[in-house]
PDB file of C-alpha atoms in Angstrom:
ATOM      1  CA  UNK A  68       0.050  -0.253  -0.135  1.00 80.00           C
ATOM      2  CA  UNK A  69       1.624   3.655  -0.882  1.00 84.00           C
ATOM      3  CA  UNK A  70       1.911   5.398   2.242  1.00 89.00           C
ATOM      4  CA  UNK A  71       3.854   8.931   3.736  1.00 94.00           C
ATOM      5  CA  UNK A  72       5.267   9.215   6.798  1.00 96.00           C
ATOM      6  CA  UNK A  73       6.664  13.340   8.425  1.00 97.00           C
ATOM      7  CA  UNK A  74       8.745  13.175  10.543  1.00 97.00           C
ATOM      8  CA  UNK A  75       8.854  15.176  13.127  1.00 97.00           C
ATOM      9  CA  UNK A  76       5.249  15.854  14.169  1.00 96.00           C
ATOM     10  CA  UNK A  77       6.534  19.071  15.791  1.00 97.00           C
ATOM     11  CA  UNK A  78       9.475  20.679  15.798  1.00 98.00           C
ATOM     12  CA  UNK A  79      10.228  24.200  18.181  1.00 98.00           C
ATOM     13  CA  UNK A  80      13.763  25.522  16.287  1.00 97.00           C
ATOM     14  CA  UNK A  81      15.249  29.027  17.962  1.00 97.00           C
ATOM     15  CA  UNK A  82      15.500  31.799  14.389  1.00 97.00           C
ATOM     16  CA  UNK A  83      18.690  30.984  13.425  1.00 97.00           C
ATOM     17  CA  UNK A  84      19.612  26.825  14.193  1.00 97.00           C
ATOM     18  CA  UNK A  85      19.233  25.057  11.076  1.00 98.00           C
ATOM     19  CA  UNK A  86      16.570  22.227  10.909  1.00 98.00           C
ATOM     20  CA  UNK A  87      15.463  19.175   8.873  1.00 98.00           C
ATOM     21  CA  UNK A  88      12.418  17.991   8.235  1.00 98.00           C
ATOM     22  CA  UNK A  89      11.801  14.185   6.653  1.00 98.00           C
ATOM     23  CA  UNK A  90       9.072  12.918   4.599  1.00 98.00           C
ATOM     24  CA  UNK A  91       9.506   8.927   3.744  1.00 97.00           C
ATOM     25  CA  UNK A  92       7.873   7.524   0.951  1.00 95.00           C
ATOM     26  CA  UNK A  93       6.230   4.313   0.274  1.00 92.00           C
ATOM     27  CA  UNK A  94       4.903   3.483  -3.238  1.00 86.00           C
ATOM     28  CA  UNK A  95       5.238   1.445  -6.324  1.00 82.00           C
ATOM     29  CA  UNK A  96       7.290   4.554  -7.926  1.00 83.00           C
ATOM     30  CA  UNK A  97       6.905   7.705  -8.194  1.00 88.00           C
ATOM     31  CA  UNK A  98       5.374  10.171 -10.762  1.00 89.00           C
ATOM     32  CA  UNK A  99       6.755  13.190  -8.479  1.00 93.00           C
ATOM     33  CA  UNK A 100       6.589  14.607  -4.667  1.00 96.00           C
ATOM     34  CA  UNK A 101       5.044  16.950  -3.623  1.00 97.00           C
ATOM     35  CA  UNK A 102       6.140  19.723  -0.888  1.00 98.00           C
ATOM     36  CA  UNK A 103       3.551  22.468   0.631  1.00 98.00           C
ATOM     37  CA  UNK A 104       3.443  24.891   3.139  1.00 98.00           C
ATOM     38  CA  UNK A 105      -0.338  25.715   4.891  1.00 98.00           C
ATOM     39  CA  UNK A 106      -0.821  28.088   8.049  1.00 97.00           C
ATOM     40  CA  UNK A 107      -3.379  28.203   9.899  1.00 94.00           C
ATOM     41  CA  UNK A 108      -7.236  28.741   8.791  1.00 91.00           C
ATOM     42  CA  UNK A 109      -5.607  29.048   4.642  1.00 94.00           C
ATOM     43  CA  UNK A 110      -5.053  26.315   2.407  1.00 96.00           C
ATOM     44  CA  UNK A 111      -1.088  24.281   1.480  1.00 97.00           C
ATOM     45  CA  UNK A 112       0.906  26.704  -0.739  1.00 96.00           C
ATOM     46  CA  UNK A 113       2.945  25.307  -2.533  1.00 96.00           C
ATOM     47  CA  UNK A 114       6.639  24.795  -3.110  1.00 97.00           C
ATOM     48  CA  UNK A 115       8.438  22.424  -4.818  1.00 95.00           C
ATOM     49  CA  UNK A 116       8.058  19.637  -7.206  1.00 96.00           C
ATOM     50  CA  UNK A 117      10.860  16.650  -6.956  1.00 96.00           C
ATOM     51  CA  UNK A 118      10.720  14.003  -9.978  1.00 93.00           C
ATOM     52  CA  UNK A 119      13.383  12.530  -9.669  1.00 93.00           C
ATOM     53  CA  UNK A 120      16.457  10.670  -6.927  1.00 94.00           C
ATOM     54  CA  UNK A 121      19.293  13.619  -6.552  1.00 96.00           C
ATOM     55  CA  UNK A 122      16.765  16.084  -7.818  1.00 96.00           C
ATOM     56  CA  UNK A 123      16.878  19.643  -5.071  1.00 97.00           C
ATOM     57  CA  UNK A 124      15.090  22.626  -5.253  1.00 97.00           C
ATOM     58  CA  UNK A 125      16.607  26.048  -3.225  1.00 97.00           C
ATOM     59  CA  UNK A 126      13.805  28.587  -2.526  1.00 95.00           C
ATOM     60  CA  UNK A 127      14.508  31.623  -0.212  1.00 95.00           C
ATOM     61  CA  UNK A 128      15.839  29.788   3.179  1.00 96.00           C
ATOM     62  CA  UNK A 129      14.346  26.464   1.648  1.00 98.00           C
ATOM     63  CA  UNK A 130      16.123  23.792   0.023  1.00 98.00           C
ATOM     64  CA  UNK A 131      14.876  20.296  -0.598  1.00 98.00           C
ATOM     65  CA  UNK A 132      15.831  16.951  -1.453  1.00 98.00           C
ATOM     66  CA  UNK A 133      14.820  13.461  -2.687  1.00 97.00           C
ATOM     67  CA  UNK A 134      16.365  10.324  -2.293  1.00 95.00           C
ATOM     68  CA  UNK A 135      14.195   6.625  -3.547  1.00 92.00           C
ATOM     69  CA  UNK A 136      12.640   6.329  -0.371  1.00 94.00           C
ATOM     70  CA  UNK A 137      12.753   9.960   1.185  1.00 97.00           C
ATOM     71  CA  UNK A 138      12.735  13.779   1.484  1.00 98.00           C
ATOM     72  CA  UNK A 139      14.271  16.246   2.875  1.00 98.00           C
ATOM     73  CA  UNK A 140      12.738  19.848   3.585  1.00 98.00           C
ATOM     74  CA  UNK A 141      16.540  22.134   4.654  1.00 98.00           C
ATOM     75  CA  UNK A 142      15.013  25.208   6.691  1.00 98.00           C
ATOM     76  CA  UNK A 143      18.490  27.608   6.964  1.00 97.00           C
ATOM     77  CA  UNK A 144      18.688  30.130   9.675  1.00 97.00           C
ATOM     78  CA  UNK A 145      14.925  30.114  10.525  1.00 97.00           C
ATOM     79  CA  UNK A 146      13.060  33.096  10.794  1.00 97.00           C
ATOM     80  CA  UNK A 147       9.911  32.983  12.872  1.00 97.00           C
ATOM     81  CA  UNK A 148       7.317  34.031   9.778  1.00 97.00           C
ATOM     82  CA  UNK A 149       8.770  30.042   8.352  1.00 97.00           C
ATOM     83  CA  UNK A 150       6.735  28.816  11.024  1.00 98.00           C
ATOM     84  CA  UNK A 151       3.781  27.106  10.049  1.00 98.00           C
ATOM     85  CA  UNK A 152       2.949  22.787   8.792  1.00 98.00           C
ATOM     86  CA  UNK A 153       5.003  22.190   6.085  1.00 98.00           C
ATOM     87  CA  UNK A 154       2.782  19.093   3.802  1.00 98.00           C
ATOM     88  CA  UNK A 155       4.822  15.617   2.274  1.00 97.00           C
ATOM     89  CA  UNK A 156       2.896  14.941  -1.122  1.00 96.00           C
ATOM     90  CA  UNK A 157       3.804  12.276  -3.109  1.00 94.00           C
ATOM     91  CA  UNK A 158       1.865  10.794  -6.552  1.00 90.00           C
ATOM     92  CA  UNK A 159       2.205   7.543  -7.755  1.00 84.00           C
ATOM     93  CA  UNK A 160       2.763   5.122 -10.270  1.00 75.00           C
ATOM     94  CA  UNK A 161       0.324   2.839 -11.050  1.00 64.00           C
ATOM     95  CA  UNK A 162      -3.678   3.604 -10.292  1.00 54.00           C
ATOM     96  CA  UNK A 163      -3.545   6.927  -8.968  1.00 47.00           C
ATOM     97  CA  UNK A 164      -1.536   8.223 -12.043  1.00 45.00           C
ATOM     98  CA  UNK A 165      -4.444   7.125 -14.181  1.00 56.00           C
ATOM     99  CA  UNK A 166      -5.662  10.622 -11.723  1.00 63.00           C
ATOM    100  CA  UNK A 167      -4.034  12.797 -10.613  1.00 71.00           C
ATOM    101  CA  UNK A 168      -4.483  11.630  -7.040  1.00 82.00           C
ATOM    102  CA  UNK A 169      -1.933  12.729  -3.972  1.00 90.00           C
ATOM    103  CA  UNK A 170      -1.465  10.318  -1.196  1.00 91.00           C
ATOM    104  CA  UNK A 171      -0.842  13.702   1.795  1.00 94.00           C
ATOM    105  CA  UNK A 172       1.855  12.999   4.981  1.00 95.00           C
ATOM    106  CA  UNK A 173       0.653  14.357   8.400  1.00 95.00           C
ATOM    107  CA  UNK A 174       2.632  17.489   8.379  1.00 96.00           C
ATOM    108  CA  UNK A 175       5.233  18.594  10.437  1.00 97.00           C
ATOM    109  CA  UNK A 176       4.569  21.839  12.940  1.00 97.00           C
ATOM    110  CA  UNK A 177       7.228  23.577  12.515  1.00 98.00           C
ATOM    111  CA  UNK A 178       7.801  26.402  15.691  1.00 98.00           C
ATOM    112  CA  UNK A 179      10.730  28.942  14.975  1.00 98.00           C
ATOM    113  CA  UNK A 180      10.575  30.869  18.088  1.00 97.00           C
ATOM    114  CA  UNK A 181      12.652  34.593  18.634  1.00 96.00           C
TER     115      UNK A 181
ATOM    116  CA  UNK B  89      -0.473  33.321  -9.689  1.00 70.00           C
ATOM    117  CA  UNK B  90      -2.707  30.847  -9.558  1.00 69.00           C
ATOM    118  CA  UNK B  91      -5.753  32.150  -8.222  1.00 91.00           C
ATOM    119  CA  UNK B  92      -7.748  28.926  -6.614  1.00 96.00           C
ATOM    120  CA  UNK B  93     -11.310  30.870  -4.305  1.00 96.00           C
ATOM    121  CA  UNK B  94     -13.853  29.428  -2.311  1.00 96.00           C
ATOM    122  CA  UNK B  95     -17.170  31.012  -2.704  1.00 89.00           C
ATOM    123  CA  UNK B  96     -17.137  30.816   1.428  1.00 92.00           C
ATOM    124  CA  UNK B  97     -14.425  31.175   4.380  1.00 94.00           C
ATOM    125  CA  UNK B  98     -16.526  29.957   7.554  1.00 96.00           C
ATOM    126  CA  UNK B  99     -20.229  28.361   6.839  1.00 97.00           C
ATOM    127  CA  UNK B 100     -22.996  27.198   9.494  1.00 97.00           C
ATOM    128  CA  UNK B 101     -25.395  25.004   8.595  1.00 97.00           C
ATOM    129  CA  UNK B 102     -28.861  22.384   9.995  1.00 97.00           C
ATOM    130  CA  UNK B 103     -27.888  18.879   9.509  1.00 98.00           C
ATOM    131  CA  UNK B 104     -30.460  17.425   6.930  1.00 97.00           C
ATOM    132  CA  UNK B 105     -29.750  21.100   4.390  1.00 97.00           C
ATOM    133  CA  UNK B 106     -28.749  20.276   0.938  1.00 97.00           C
ATOM    134  CA  UNK B 107     -24.989  22.716   1.512  1.00 97.00           C
ATOM    135  CA  UNK B 108     -23.035  23.109  -2.491  1.00 97.00           C
ATOM    136  CA  UNK B 109     -19.420  25.136  -1.388  1.00 98.00           C
ATOM    137  CA  UNK B 110     -17.410  26.710  -4.962  1.00 97.00           C
ATOM    138  CA  UNK B 111     -15.077  26.282  -5.710  1.00 97.00           C
ATOM    139  CA  UNK B 112     -12.300  29.532  -8.389  1.00 97.00           C
ATOM    140  CA  UNK B 113      -9.262  28.811 -10.852  1.00 96.00           C
ATOM    141  CA  UNK B 114      -8.600  31.373 -12.957  1.00 94.00           C
ATOM    142  CA  UNK B 115      -5.484  29.274 -14.570  1.00 91.00           C
ATOM    143  CA  UNK B 116      -7.178  27.588 -17.684  1.00 92.00           C
ATOM    144  CA  UNK B 117      -6.786  24.302 -15.657  1.00 92.00           C
ATOM    145  CA  UNK B 118      -7.962  21.243 -16.618  1.00 92.00           C
ATOM    146  CA  UNK B 119      -8.148  19.382 -13.108  1.00 92.00           C
ATOM    147  CA  UNK B 120      -9.706  19.812 -10.579  1.00 94.00           C
ATOM    148  CA  UNK B 121     -10.267  18.311  -6.453  1.00 95.00           C
ATOM    149  CA  UNK B 122     -11.968  18.575  -3.428  1.00 97.00           C
ATOM    150  CA  UNK B 123     -10.428  16.734  -0.064  1.00 97.00           C
ATOM    151  CA  UNK B 124     -10.999  17.647   2.920  1.00 97.00           C
ATOM    152  CA  UNK B 125      -9.070  18.315   6.506  1.00 97.00           C
ATOM    153  CA  UNK B 126      -9.634  16.866   9.331  1.00 95.00           C
ATOM    154  CA  UNK B 127      -7.064  16.842  13.171  1.00 90.00           C
ATOM    155  CA  UNK B 128      -5.142  13.418  12.445  1.00 87.00           C
ATOM    156  CA  UNK B 129      -7.076  12.046   9.132  1.00 89.00           C
ATOM    157  CA  UNK B 130      -5.191  14.927   7.223  1.00 90.00           C
ATOM    158  CA  UNK B 131      -6.617  15.348   3.899  1.00 94.00           C
ATOM    159  CA  UNK B 132      -8.850  13.373   2.343  1.00 94.00           C
ATOM    160  CA  UNK B 133      -9.726  12.847  -1.778  1.00 94.00           C
ATOM    161  CA  UNK B 134     -13.571  13.350  -1.765  1.00 96.00           C
ATOM    162  CA  UNK B 135     -13.656  13.797  -5.849  1.00 96.00           C
ATOM    163  CA  UNK B 136     -11.895  15.523  -8.164  1.00 93.00           C
ATOM    164  CA  UNK B 137     -12.655  15.960 -11.916  1.00 93.00           C
ATOM    165  CA  UNK B 138     -10.124  16.016 -15.760  1.00 91.00           C
ATOM    166  CA  UNK B 139     -12.703  18.039 -17.575  1.00 90.00           C
ATOM    167  CA  UNK B 140     -16.149  19.672 -18.280  1.00 91.00           C
ATOM    168  CA  UNK B 141     -18.411  17.252 -17.174  1.00 86.00           C
ATOM    169  CA  UNK B 142     -16.066  14.291 -16.013  1.00 89.00           C
ATOM    170  CA  UNK B 143     -15.999  13.004 -12.057  1.00 92.00           C
ATOM    171  CA  UNK B 144     -14.680  10.004 -10.258  1.00 92.00           C
ATOM    172  CA  UNK B 145     -14.899   9.012  -6.453  1.00 93.00           C
ATOM    173  CA  UNK B 146     -11.875  10.094  -5.048  1.00 92.00           C
ATOM    174  CA  UNK B 147     -11.134   7.777  -0.897  1.00 91.00           C
ATOM    175  CA  UNK B 148     -14.191   9.384   0.666  1.00 95.00           C
ATOM    176  CA  UNK B 149     -17.046  10.154  -1.799  1.00 96.00           C
ATOM    177  CA  UNK B 150     -19.802   8.876   0.521  1.00 96.00           C
ATOM    178  CA  UNK B 151     -22.580  11.812   1.583  1.00 96.00           C
ATOM    179  CA  UNK B 152     -20.733  14.251  -1.956  1.00 98.00           C
ATOM    180  CA  UNK B 153     -22.028  14.678  -4.895  1.00 97.00           C
ATOM    181  CA  UNK B 154     -19.830  17.894  -7.470  1.00 97.00           C
ATOM    182  CA  UNK B 155     -20.802  19.585 -10.523  1.00 97.00           C
ATOM    183  CA  UNK B 156     -18.064  20.531 -12.883  1.00 96.00           C
ATOM    184  CA  UNK B 157     -20.478  22.547 -16.114  1.00 94.00           C
ATOM    185  CA  UNK B 158     -17.802  24.955 -16.646  1.00 95.00           C
ATOM    186  CA  UNK B 159     -14.177  24.039 -17.046  1.00 95.00           C
ATOM    187  CA  UNK B 160     -13.068  27.114 -13.889  1.00 96.00           C
ATOM    188  CA  UNK B 161     -15.704  26.199 -11.803  1.00 97.00           C
ATOM    189  CA  UNK B 162     -16.140  22.626  -9.967  1.00 97.00           C
ATOM    190  CA  UNK B 163     -19.053  22.854  -6.659  1.00 97.00           C
ATOM    191  CA  UNK B 164     -19.218  20.249  -3.748  1.00 98.00           C
ATOM    192  CA  UNK B 165     -22.787  19.252  -2.774  1.00 98.00           C
ATOM    193  CA  UNK B 166     -23.327  17.924   0.598  1.00 97.00           C
ATOM    194  CA  UNK B 167     -27.052  16.128  -0.313  1.00 94.00           C
ATOM    195  CA  UNK B 168     -28.965  15.999   3.212  1.00 97.00           C
ATOM    196  CA  UNK B 169     -25.561  16.812   5.771  1.00 97.00           C
ATOM    197  CA  UNK B 170     -24.536  15.566   8.460  1.00 97.00           C
ATOM    198  CA  UNK B 171     -23.265  16.806  11.912  1.00 97.00           C
ATOM    199  CA  UNK B 172     -19.457  14.285  10.915  1.00 97.00           C
ATOM    200  CA  UNK B 173     -19.201  16.290   7.495  1.00 98.00           C
ATOM    201  CA  UNK B 174     -18.702  19.522   9.495  1.00 98.00           C
ATOM    202  CA  UNK B 175     -14.558  20.201   8.365  1.00 97.00           C
ATOM    203  CA  UNK B 176     -12.176  21.853   6.725  1.00 97.00           C
ATOM    204  CA  UNK B 177     -13.046  22.136   2.614  1.00 98.00           C
ATOM    205  CA  UNK B 178      -9.653  22.218  -0.016  1.00 98.00           C
ATOM    206  CA  UNK B 179     -10.348  22.979  -3.055  1.00 97.00           C
ATOM    207  CA  UNK B 180      -7.911  22.087  -5.401  1.00 96.00           C
ATOM    208  CA  UNK B 181      -6.590  22.628  -9.526  1.00 94.00           C
ATOM    209  CA  UNK B 182      -3.650  21.088 -11.298  1.00 92.00           C
ATOM    210  CA  UNK B 183      -1.978  21.795 -15.017  1.00 90.00           C
ATOM    211  CA  UNK B 184      -2.062  18.883 -17.432  1.00 81.00           C
ATOM    212  CA  UNK B 185      -4.552  15.692 -18.960  1.00 75.00           C
ATOM    213  CA  UNK B 186      -5.498  13.363 -16.771  1.00 69.00           C
ATOM    214  CA  UNK B 187      -3.631  11.611 -14.149  1.00 69.00           C
ATOM    215  CA  UNK B 188      -0.805  14.955 -15.154  1.00 77.00           C
ATOM    216  CA  UNK B 189       2.235  14.709 -11.817  1.00 82.00           C
ATOM    217  CA  UNK B 190       1.483  19.213 -12.268  1.00 88.00           C
ATOM    218  CA  UNK B 191       1.274  20.495  -9.596  1.00 92.00           C
ATOM    219  CA  UNK B 192      -1.295  20.630  -7.565  1.00 93.00           C
ATOM    220  CA  UNK B 193      -2.755  24.509  -5.668  1.00 95.00           C
ATOM    221  CA  UNK B 194      -5.572  25.086  -3.083  1.00 97.00           C
ATOM    222  CA  UNK B 195      -7.673  27.648  -2.835  1.00 97.00           C
ATOM    223  CA  UNK B 196      -8.173  29.040   1.586  1.00 95.00           C
ATOM    224  CA  UNK B 197      -9.738  26.749   2.633  1.00 96.00           C
ATOM    225  CA  UNK B 198     -14.143  26.516   3.935  1.00 97.00           C
ATOM    226  CA  UNK B 199     -14.997  26.190   7.500  1.00 97.00           C
ATOM    227  CA  UNK B 200     -18.294  24.575   7.045  1.00 98.00           C
ATOM    228  CA  UNK B 201     -20.510  23.331  10.138  1.00 98.00           C
ATOM    229  CA  UNK B 202     -22.976  21.448  10.709  1.00 98.00           C
ATOM    230  CA  UNK B 203     -25.195  21.974  13.915  1.00 97.00           C
TER     231      UNK B 203
END
């Protein structure tokens, strides 16, 4: 069964303290892995798409990387405004590839204190 | 920028009412999706559509229906609202043909309470 697991569930950082969020996936084949940011009371905001192992994407203080089994979202020198829930989603080869269906992880809630 | 607009941010309805949630996207996307998001359960797909007048069931379609009469608009209908349908409802759209692996872009959600 296709599955996406994110860790940790919650992460508290001091401003400037770099860290990484993990997204592990078990799928028959990967068509795409997506990272989103979600603020309280709002919809997920698209950040990155990764399609193949070894691929990396960067945006400001965020960098996403992908291996055959997991993805990391690295946050360098975070600021309080980076506080949010970060969601990982996977589109798998097979049944879901005919639908565009995404399998979402439960998310990591990040709090960055000044 | 992609804009997905959901008609209401907050909605309160009564048990047994027929409820309509509307979603409009302005990027000419082929694919549109309806999810609900609940604490501890994450995002779950209710219905999706990859073309006008086409619809497909997601993981939890029971108690819901959808309508897509125009490409930019996708409506979610709760036929007879029940308290277990109290949730945050999220609409999304994506570019490309059926099964596209382009990113989905989300609206800000409708927080629906059924009393």
